[in-house]
Amino acid sequence: MNDLMLDQPILQLKGLEKRFDLDQGFLETVKLRKGKFVREQRSVHAVNNVTLDVARGEALCVVGESGCGKSTVARLVAGLLHPSAGEIHYDGERIDDRSRKSMLPLRKKMQMIFQNPYASLNPRMTIQQALEEPVRHHNPLLSRGEVREKVADVMQSVGVDPLWSGRYPHEFSGGQRQRIAIARALTVDPEFIIADEPISALDVSIQAQVLNLMLDAKEQRGLTYLFITHDLSVVEHFGTKVAVLYLGAVCELAETTTLFANPKHPYTKALLSAVPQLNDDKPNHIRLKGEIPTPINMPSGCPFHTRCPSANNRCMTEKPRPLRQPDGSTVACHAVEENRA
Amino acid sequence: MSLLSVRDLTVKFAMRDDTVTALNQISFDLAKGERLGIVGESGAGKSITGFSLMNLISKPGFIDNGQILFDGEDVAQMSDKALRDMRGNRMAMIFQDPMVTLNPVLTIGQQMVETLRAHRKLSKAEAAQIAIVKLREVYIPSPEERMDQYPHELSGGMRQRIIIAMALLLDPQLIIADEPTTALDVTIQADIMELLLELCQSNKVGLILITHDLGVVSQMTERTLVMYAGRIIEAGKTREIINDPQHPYTQGLINALPQQTLPGQKLKQIPGTMPSLTAIPRGCPFSPRCQYAVENCRNTLPEVVQYAGIEVACHEVKRLHNDRLEQSA
Ligand SMILES: Nc1ncnc2c1ncn2[C@@H]1O[C@H](COP(=O)(O)OP(=O)(O)OP(=O)(O)O)[C@@H](O)[C@H]1O
Ligand SMILES: Nc1ncnc2c1ncn2[C@@H]1O[C@H](COP(=O)(O)OP(=O)(O)OP(=O)(O)O)[C@@H](O)[C@H]1O
Ligand code: SF4
Ligand code: SF4
Ligand SMILES: [Mg+2]
Ligand SMILES: [Mg+2]
């Protein structure tokens, strides 16, 4: 491999957009505008012009409030959804316009883990069957013995006794199930893992087990992660880089240490101040006033202006562009640009 | 006198094969206006504790033993009328999912007015006035208009604030909030917690806050109960429990938080998982996962003792505390 390839980001999102058209009856889409009837399709603007790179070995965390488009980004990258506009490049090759079939070789390199451990495992398959399936599928030449061996290795590596391979998912606890789901993703030696809130449904004590497992895989196999979460303490611990989403747009993108030490976007500041601290008697977070907009009725200008404490007239009409800051972060905010945030 | 006094409360569930014990000899008190946190992992018995206080345990569950005194009255002995009065008027519960409480086919106004009129002699107009005042107290913008809206027309954060307004409607003495914000975002969660704290403090309302988030407990409560496998294993001042937990399980919970480890380092995980209720180990229920367990732990159940101002159920508490002191010296 030459240097050029090493430097190339493993994943690139370029102006990514996703709209979902709302189901409406024909009559509901017909509106009277300036004396004329026109057809208007209402849609959810779930992802809006997202541009970012993920370097090899990096753990990019995507954070933001419920409905801001985190899962949609993950599903777009995994090829489970097609973008409305924009491009996705993997290893330098465009993948968003591929058919399901031509995505297959990529499936092995790229694995997805979901929030709900029930959703990731088929309830009617034993753990052995669930783990064997992807190994066989991606390595058709392995003998039965080799497949068994590989499955046992993987179970061991996630701390689940291979003797239990004949059990069904419901016979395991949530944490064990999620570790098995991760094991399943690891069986095919992927290089890229998309994890959509993999630990949110788990207890604190179990979250640590699963997070450790993912950290191990990162170190030992040099994995790259796209990690979706709403827990900022997990981000600070696990992420190398953070993208903060608001209404489907990236408002701040920075190295994790930079973001936590020096958040710049007003939304990022509010988000960080809202994290309840262990050694703090009083909440002292930035209280956001104003209406929370929906991705159906997108506000004009900056998507955050209805709640932003620094909003001015410009914010209501002009969309802020992502601008590179001296410390390497990228921020989309007029106040930051004007040095008044 | 305390507002609430729970003694040796034991709740069981009659299952097909055998009877499981979900709450085992729980005892605690709550003073008027006091804020208490209940933490512990999934299945520890936190919600069942809350339901018991409201006398909401139903088949196959039953209260096997123990007593709950609310303002000196035995909840189990109350007539249906007294119970209804207690649930609405004096004690209110906020659930994790607002849709459990909200009726999807009634407007916010209809539900609030109905609740008020079921408990007080008020005209519709008077009840509506009170409802609007309560909505304003929880910072619902343009409350008059919200009165005519249906639950599904509101955001999750707004729904949860309406639930809080409804809980406050009849000026209760105690609010039991069961994971009231887990379904919400951090920024909205912070708003709602701050609001709840403010309302409890200014109206001297007691609060029992059930959560798995130790950060939230730390900000919201004065005292904390830590539950494990149906028992209270540690209880005391929140600040002391968080700064210097005595029980190995509580220590494990706090140490497992990402904030307790340098970024990128392995987290300090508690090995194993909480036992299922059908297979609670002999002796100390935490012993299979406890790194300090000794022979005695596997045979005898540790009793709750007072230690360093904290109530704790651990045989080895004194030795472990001394070891920690020595280490830090
Ligand atoms: N298939 C779909 N059809 C219509 N709207 C959708 C669809 N999938 C997602 N949406 C909408 O797109 C927006 C973004 O959803 P998404 O699931 O990506 O949010 P999220 O950030 O993952 O939220 P959460 O934290 O709650 O999981 C939401 O408004 C959601 O309602
Ligand atoms: N209807 C029921 N039938 C049988 N067992 C039950 C029933 N409801 C609760 N339990 C059991 O009682 C125990 C305590 O449940 P509880 O709901 O109080 O847990 P919790 O601490 O609130 O957990 P979580 O954090 O998951 O909400 C659990 O082991 C649960 O399986
Ligand atoms: S652009 Fe304006 S409204 Fe948007 S975040 Fe910056 S200051 Fe606030
Ligand atoms: S009693 Fe023994 S097993 Fe239980 S917590 Fe204490 S030291 Fe650990
Ligand atoms: Mg999601
Ligand atoms: Mg519960």
Short mmCIF file of C-alpha atoms and ligand atoms in Angstrom, two decimals, chain A residues 265-266 302 304-305 308 310-311 315 320 333-335 340, ligand 3:
data_model
loop_
_atom_site.label_atom_id
_atom_site.label_comp_id
_atom_site.label_asym_id
_atom_site.label_seq_id
_atom_site.Cartn_x
_atom_site.Cartn_y
_atom_site.Cartn_z
CA HIS A 265 -21.32 26.19 18.24
CA PRO A 266 -24.11 27.46 20.56
CA CYS A 302 -29.85 28.57 10.51
CA PHE A 304 -30.98 26.33 15.28
CA HIS A 305 -32.16 29.95 15.25
CA CYS A 308 -30.30 29.87 19.86
CA SER A 310 -27.00 34.16 20.01
CA ALA A 311 -29.38 34.38 17.06
CA CYS A 315 -29.44 33.85 11.31
CA PRO A 320 -24.48 29.39 7.96
CA CYS A 333 -22.48 29.43 12.80
CA HIS A 334 -22.65 33.13 11.93
CA ALA A 335 -21.91 34.16 15.51
CA ARG A 340 -19.61 37.20 18.82
S1 SF4 C 3 -25.94 30.84 13.01
FE1 SF4 C 3 -27.04 32.19 14.40
S2 SF4 C 3 -28.78 30.97 15.08
FE2 SF4 C 3 -27.35 29.58 14.15
S3 SF4 C 3 -26.15 28.84 15.84
FE3 SF4 C 3 -25.03 30.57 15.03
S4 SF4 C 3 -25.75 32.33 16.18
FE4 SF4 C 3 -27.17 30.68 16.57
#
